[in-house]
Amino acid sequence: MAYSAPRGTVDLLPQQTKNWQYLEQLLRTIAFNYNVKEIRVPIFEHTELFNRAVGDTTDVVSKEMYTFQDRGDRSLTLRPEGTAGVVRAFVENKLYVNPDKLTKLYYMGPMFRYERPQKGRQRQFHQFGVEMLGLENPEVDVECMVMAVTIIESLGLQNVKLHINTLGDEISRDNYRQALMNHFKPGLNELCGDCQARFEKNPLRILDCKVDKDNPLITTAPKTIDYLTPEAKAHFEKVCALLDDLEIDYMVDTNLVRGLDYYCHTVFEVISEDPTFGNAATLGGGGRYNKLVQEMGGPETPGVGFAFGMERLALALDQMELEDDDALDIYIMPLGQEARDLSLQIVTMLRANGFSCDMDYANRSMKAMFKTVDRLQAHFAIIIGEEEVKNEVVNIKCTHDKQQETIPLEDIVAYIEHHLEGGHEHE
Ligand code: HAM
């Protein structure tokens, strides 16, 4: 019986993990530059957390969660996103007691959504996310957006646009909700069953319905921006002015409402116009959530954040020629059993001295072993035959200048150190 990976999951093979490690390192470096610290939270949480934080009427909660009862009969859910868990941890560990007033956190890891798999959309996917908790200043919204743009630029991605919009504060949202209800009421029976249910509970969610997205009732719906309180309008205008000052390229997209319930004020998405991304053009998104910490049982603490889909960022790396810097220092080529025994000792000793090395265990021909040296781009090949074992020496060949020398066993480390340091041709 042959097994295949579950639908919507993928194996990342060594050729891909190299790109992923590069991506992860780049993201960590950018996070470090922004003074954003890493947090690691569980991959599953109590189901109730997501129902409450992300919202019962969202597609993510109502259609896409991996929910199960554990053996203690608790309802648990594989996290569909990172914000809820991070906010839960922020409250539980009292991270709000912070003299700096702003707590900046990032996370990276797998998320799970039961979605129809396609290029750039999986059931197990990965996010890099950032949450900034503690202040409602527009500067912090802008810091998040600038960080998102920096990530895109560092990856060398072209034709990517920052779309921004505002949902306003609670009063703005109430006004808007009423306007949406007035708008949808006369044509309600033209919308799908889900939308009819959303109408009473959460009419905003009608706007991100995948079934009705081209229905004229949706395309002509009122815009959040027309229902803002003066304070909410001022917040958004300041965000835009700060982005202008920083010469960040963005567009106000009044249709952008995001698919999760916790947002208020600024929302944004980073969208690629490059056709290679197809339906996975939204590389990342985020926004402000000023009530979530309180809803999770913490003190009133505003927050803002974003997350990128890492598969989508990795697609960009597939198109880049990454520099190959994983050349091995040494490959050992034994000829015969005794030489192999000695090689195992040498390979162990060299690794203990901090060198990267490997050896042949397969008793292959000299020609086959030299091919491996090429494939691994090893700086040195060490060749050991019966004679060398007897005389306690090895033949060492530098693959760069093709020089070969016979040296005593005890000189190997010094020889390699000298040559690796001495000639930059080995780097
Ligand atoms: P989101 O828009 O649901 O936001 O997801 C963020 C990103 O995750 C998307 O833009 C997309 O790139 C990626 N993504 C989502 N679903 C999939 C999937 N099935 N396969 C591949 N990639 C996917 C959030 O999750 C919010 N927690 C972001 C946030 C953080 N807001 C504030 N703080």
CSV table of C-alpha atoms in Angstrom, one decimal, residues 103-298:
chain,number,residue,atom,x,y,z
A,103,THR,CA,5.0,45.0,22.4
A,104,LYS,CA,6.2,43.9,19.0
A,105,LEU,CA,6.0,40.2,18.2
A,106,TYR,CA,6.5,37.9,15.2
A,107,TYR,CA,5.8,34.3,14.5
A,108,MET,CA,6.3,31.8,11.7
A,109,GLY,CA,4.8,28.5,11.2
A,110,PRO,CA,2.0,26.2,9.9
A,111,MET,CA,-1.6,27.2,9.8
A,112,PHE,CA,-4.6,25.0,8.7
A,113,ARG,CA,-7.6,25.9,6.7
A,114,TYR,CA,-9.9,23.5,4.9
A,115,GLU,CA,-9.9,25.2,1.5
A,116,ARG,CA,-9.9,24.1,-2.1
A,117,PRO,CA,-6.2,23.5,-2.8
A,118,GLN,CA,-4.6,25.3,-5.8
A,119,LYS,CA,-1.3,27.0,-6.6
A,120,GLY,CA,-0.4,29.1,-3.5
A,121,ARG,CA,-3.4,27.8,-1.6
A,122,GLN,CA,-3.1,24.8,0.7
A,123,ARG,CA,-4.8,23.2,3.7
A,124,GLN,CA,-1.5,23.3,5.7
A,125,PHE,CA,0.3,26.5,4.8
A,126,HIS,CA,2.7,28.8,6.6
A,127,GLN,CA,2.5,32.3,7.7
A,128,PHE,CA,5.0,34.9,8.8
A,129,GLY,CA,3.0,37.2,11.0
A,130,VAL,CA,3.6,40.3,13.1
A,131,GLU,CA,1.5,41.8,15.9
A,132,MET,CA,2.2,45.2,17.5
A,133,LEU,CA,0.2,45.6,20.7
A,134,GLY,CA,-0.2,48.6,23.1
A,135,LEU,CA,-0.7,51.8,21.1
A,136,GLU,CA,-3.4,53.1,18.8
A,137,ASN,CA,-1.1,55.7,17.1
A,138,PRO,CA,-1.3,55.8,13.3
A,139,GLU,CA,2.5,55.6,13.3
A,140,VAL,CA,2.2,52.0,14.4
A,141,ASP,CA,-0.2,51.1,11.6
A,142,VAL,CA,2.4,52.7,9.3
A,143,GLU,CA,5.3,50.8,10.9
A,144,CYS,CA,3.5,47.5,10.1
A,145,MET,CA,2.8,48.5,6.5
A,146,VAL,CA,6.4,49.7,6.0
A,147,MET,CA,7.7,46.4,7.4
A,148,ALA,CA,5.4,44.5,5.0
A,149,VAL,CA,6.7,46.6,2.1
A,150,THR,CA,10.3,46.1,3.2
A,151,ILE,CA,9.8,42.3,3.1
A,152,ILE,CA,8.5,42.5,-0.5
A,153,GLU,CA,11.3,44.7,-1.6
A,154,SER,CA,14.0,42.5,0.0
A,155,LEU,CA,12.6,39.6,-1.9
A,156,GLY,CA,13.0,41.6,-5.1
A,157,LEU,CA,9.3,41.3,-5.9
A,158,GLN,CA,8.1,43.7,-8.6
A,159,ASN,CA,4.6,44.9,-9.4
A,160,VAL,CA,3.3,44.5,-5.9
A,161,LYS,CA,0.8,47.1,-4.6
A,162,LEU,CA,-0.2,48.0,-1.1
A,163,HIS,CA,-4.0,48.4,-0.9
A,164,ILE,CA,-5.4,50.1,2.2
A,165,ASN,CA,-8.8,51.0,3.5
A,166,THR,CA,-10.4,51.8,6.8
A,167,LEU,CA,-13.3,50.2,8.6
A,168,GLY,CA,-13.4,53.0,11.2
A,169,ASP,CA,-14.2,52.7,14.9
A,170,GLU,CA,-17.2,51.1,16.6
A,171,ILE,CA,-19.6,53.9,15.8
A,172,SER,CA,-18.5,54.1,12.2
A,173,ARG,CA,-19.0,50.3,11.9
A,174,ASP,CA,-22.5,50.5,13.4
A,175,ASN,CA,-23.4,53.2,11.0
A,176,TYR,CA,-22.0,51.2,8.1
A,177,ARG,CA,-23.7,48.0,9.2
A,178,GLN,CA,-27.0,49.9,9.1
A,179,ALA,CA,-26.2,51.3,5.6
A,180,LEU,CA,-25.4,47.8,4.4
A,181,MET,CA,-28.6,46.4,5.8
A,182,ASN,CA,-30.6,49.1,4.1
A,183,HIS,CA,-28.8,48.4,0.8
A,184,PHE,CA,-29.1,44.6,0.8
A,185,LYS,CA,-32.7,44.3,2.2
A,186,PRO,CA,-34.7,44.8,-1.0
A,187,GLY,CA,-32.6,42.3,-3.0
A,188,LEU,CA,-31.9,39.8,-0.2
A,189,ASN,CA,-33.4,36.8,-2.0
A,190,GLU,CA,-31.0,37.3,-4.9
A,191,LEU,CA,-28.1,36.4,-2.6
A,192,CYS,CA,-26.9,32.9,-1.6
A,193,GLY,CA,-28.3,31.2,1.5
A,194,ASP,CA,-25.1,31.9,3.4
A,195,CYS,CA,-25.4,35.6,2.7
A,196,GLN,CA,-29.1,35.6,3.8
A,197,ALA,CA,-27.9,34.2,7.1
A,198,ARG,CA,-25.0,36.7,7.3
A,199,PHE,CA,-27.5,39.6,6.7
A,200,GLU,CA,-28.8,39.5,10.3
A,201,LYS,CA,-25.7,38.4,12.0
A,202,ASN,CA,-22.9,40.2,10.2
A,203,PRO,CA,-23.8,41.9,6.9
A,204,LEU,CA,-20.1,43.0,6.4
A,205,ARG,CA,-19.3,39.4,5.7
A,206,ILE,CA,-21.6,39.5,2.6
A,207,LEU,CA,-18.9,41.6,1.0
A,208,ASP,CA,-16.4,38.8,1.0
A,209,CYS,CA,-18.8,36.1,-0.1
A,210,LYS,CA,-17.0,33.9,-2.8
A,211,VAL,CA,-20.4,32.9,-4.3
A,212,ASP,CA,-21.9,36.3,-4.8
A,213,LYS,CA,-18.8,38.3,-5.4
A,214,ASP,CA,-19.8,39.5,-8.9
A,215,ASN,CA,-23.5,40.2,-8.0
A,216,PRO,CA,-24.2,43.9,-8.7
A,217,LEU,CA,-25.7,44.2,-5.2
A,218,ILE,CA,-22.3,43.6,-3.9
A,219,THR,CA,-20.4,45.7,-6.4
A,220,THR,CA,-22.6,48.7,-5.7
A,221,ALA,CA,-22.6,48.3,-1.9
A,222,PRO,CA,-21.9,51.4,0.3
A,223,LYS,CA,-18.3,52.1,1.2
A,224,THR,CA,-17.0,52.1,4.7
A,225,ILE,CA,-15.2,55.4,4.0
A,226,ASP,CA,-18.5,57.3,3.7
A,227,TYR,CA,-19.6,56.3,7.3
A,228,LEU,CA,-16.6,57.3,9.3
A,229,THR,CA,-16.8,59.3,12.5
A,230,PRO,CA,-14.5,62.4,12.5
A,231,GLU,CA,-12.0,60.6,14.8
A,232,ALA,CA,-11.9,57.6,12.5
A,233,LYS,CA,-11.5,59.8,9.5
A,234,ALA,CA,-8.7,61.7,11.2
A,235,HIS,CA,-6.9,58.4,12.0
A,236,PHE,CA,-7.0,57.3,8.4
A,237,GLU,CA,-5.9,60.6,7.0
A,238,LYS,CA,-2.9,60.6,9.3
A,239,VAL,CA,-2.0,57.1,8.2
A,240,CYS,CA,-2.2,58.2,4.6
A,241,ALA,CA,-0.2,61.3,5.3
A,242,LEU,CA,2.6,59.3,7.0
A,243,LEU,CA,2.7,56.9,4.1
A,244,ASP,CA,3.0,59.9,1.8
A,245,ASP,CA,5.9,61.3,3.9
A,246,LEU,CA,7.7,58.0,3.6
A,247,GLU,CA,7.0,57.9,-0.1
A,248,ILE,CA,5.4,54.5,0.2
A,249,ASP,CA,3.4,53.6,-2.9
A,250,TYR,CA,-0.2,52.6,-1.9
A,251,MET,CA,-3.7,52.8,-3.2
A,252,VAL,CA,-6.9,53.4,-1.2
A,253,ASP,CA,-9.1,50.4,-2.1
A,254,THR,CA,-12.6,51.1,-0.7
A,255,ASN,CA,-13.7,47.5,-1.4
A,256,LEU,CA,-11.1,46.0,0.9
A,257,VAL,CA,-12.9,44.7,4.1
A,258,ARG,CA,-10.8,41.6,5.0
A,259,GLY,CA,-12.4,38.3,6.0
A,260,LEU,CA,-11.8,38.3,9.7
A,261,ASP,CA,-14.0,40.0,12.3
A,262,TYR,CA,-11.5,41.5,14.7
A,263,TYR,CA,-10.5,44.4,12.5
A,264,CYS,CA,-11.3,48.1,12.9
A,265,HIS,CA,-9.7,51.3,11.4
A,266,THR,CA,-6.8,50.5,9.0
A,267,VAL,CA,-6.9,47.3,7.0
A,268,PHE,CA,-4.4,46.5,4.2
A,269,GLU,CA,-3.3,43.9,1.8
A,270,VAL,CA,-0.2,43.4,-0.3
A,271,ILE,CA,-1.3,42.3,-3.7
A,272,SER,CA,0.9,41.2,-6.6
A,273,GLU,CA,-0.1,42.1,-10.1
A,274,ASP,CA,2.3,39.5,-11.6
A,275,PRO,CA,0.2,36.9,-13.4
A,276,THR,CA,2.4,34.0,-12.1
A,277,PHE,CA,0.7,34.3,-8.8
A,278,GLY,CA,-2.8,33.6,-10.3
A,279,ASN,CA,-5.4,33.3,-7.6
A,280,ALA,CA,-2.7,33.6,-4.9
A,281,ALA,CA,-2.1,37.2,-5.7
A,282,THR,CA,-2.7,38.4,-2.1
A,283,LEU,CA,0.7,37.8,-0.6
A,284,GLY,CA,-0.3,39.2,2.8
A,285,GLY,CA,-2.8,41.2,4.7
A,286,GLY,CA,-3.5,42.7,8.1
A,287,GLY,CA,-4.9,45.6,10.0
A,288,ARG,CA,-5.8,47.1,13.3
A,289,TYR,CA,-7.8,45.3,16.1
A,290,ASN,CA,-8.4,47.6,19.1
A,291,LYS,CA,-10.9,45.5,20.9
A,292,LEU,CA,-9.5,42.0,20.7
A,293,VAL,CA,-7.2,42.0,23.7
A,294,GLN,CA,-10.1,43.1,25.9
A,295,GLU,CA,-12.4,40.5,24.3
A,296,MET,CA,-9.8,37.9,25.3
A,297,GLY,CA,-9.9,39.0,28.9
A,298,GLY,CA,-7.1,41.5,29.0
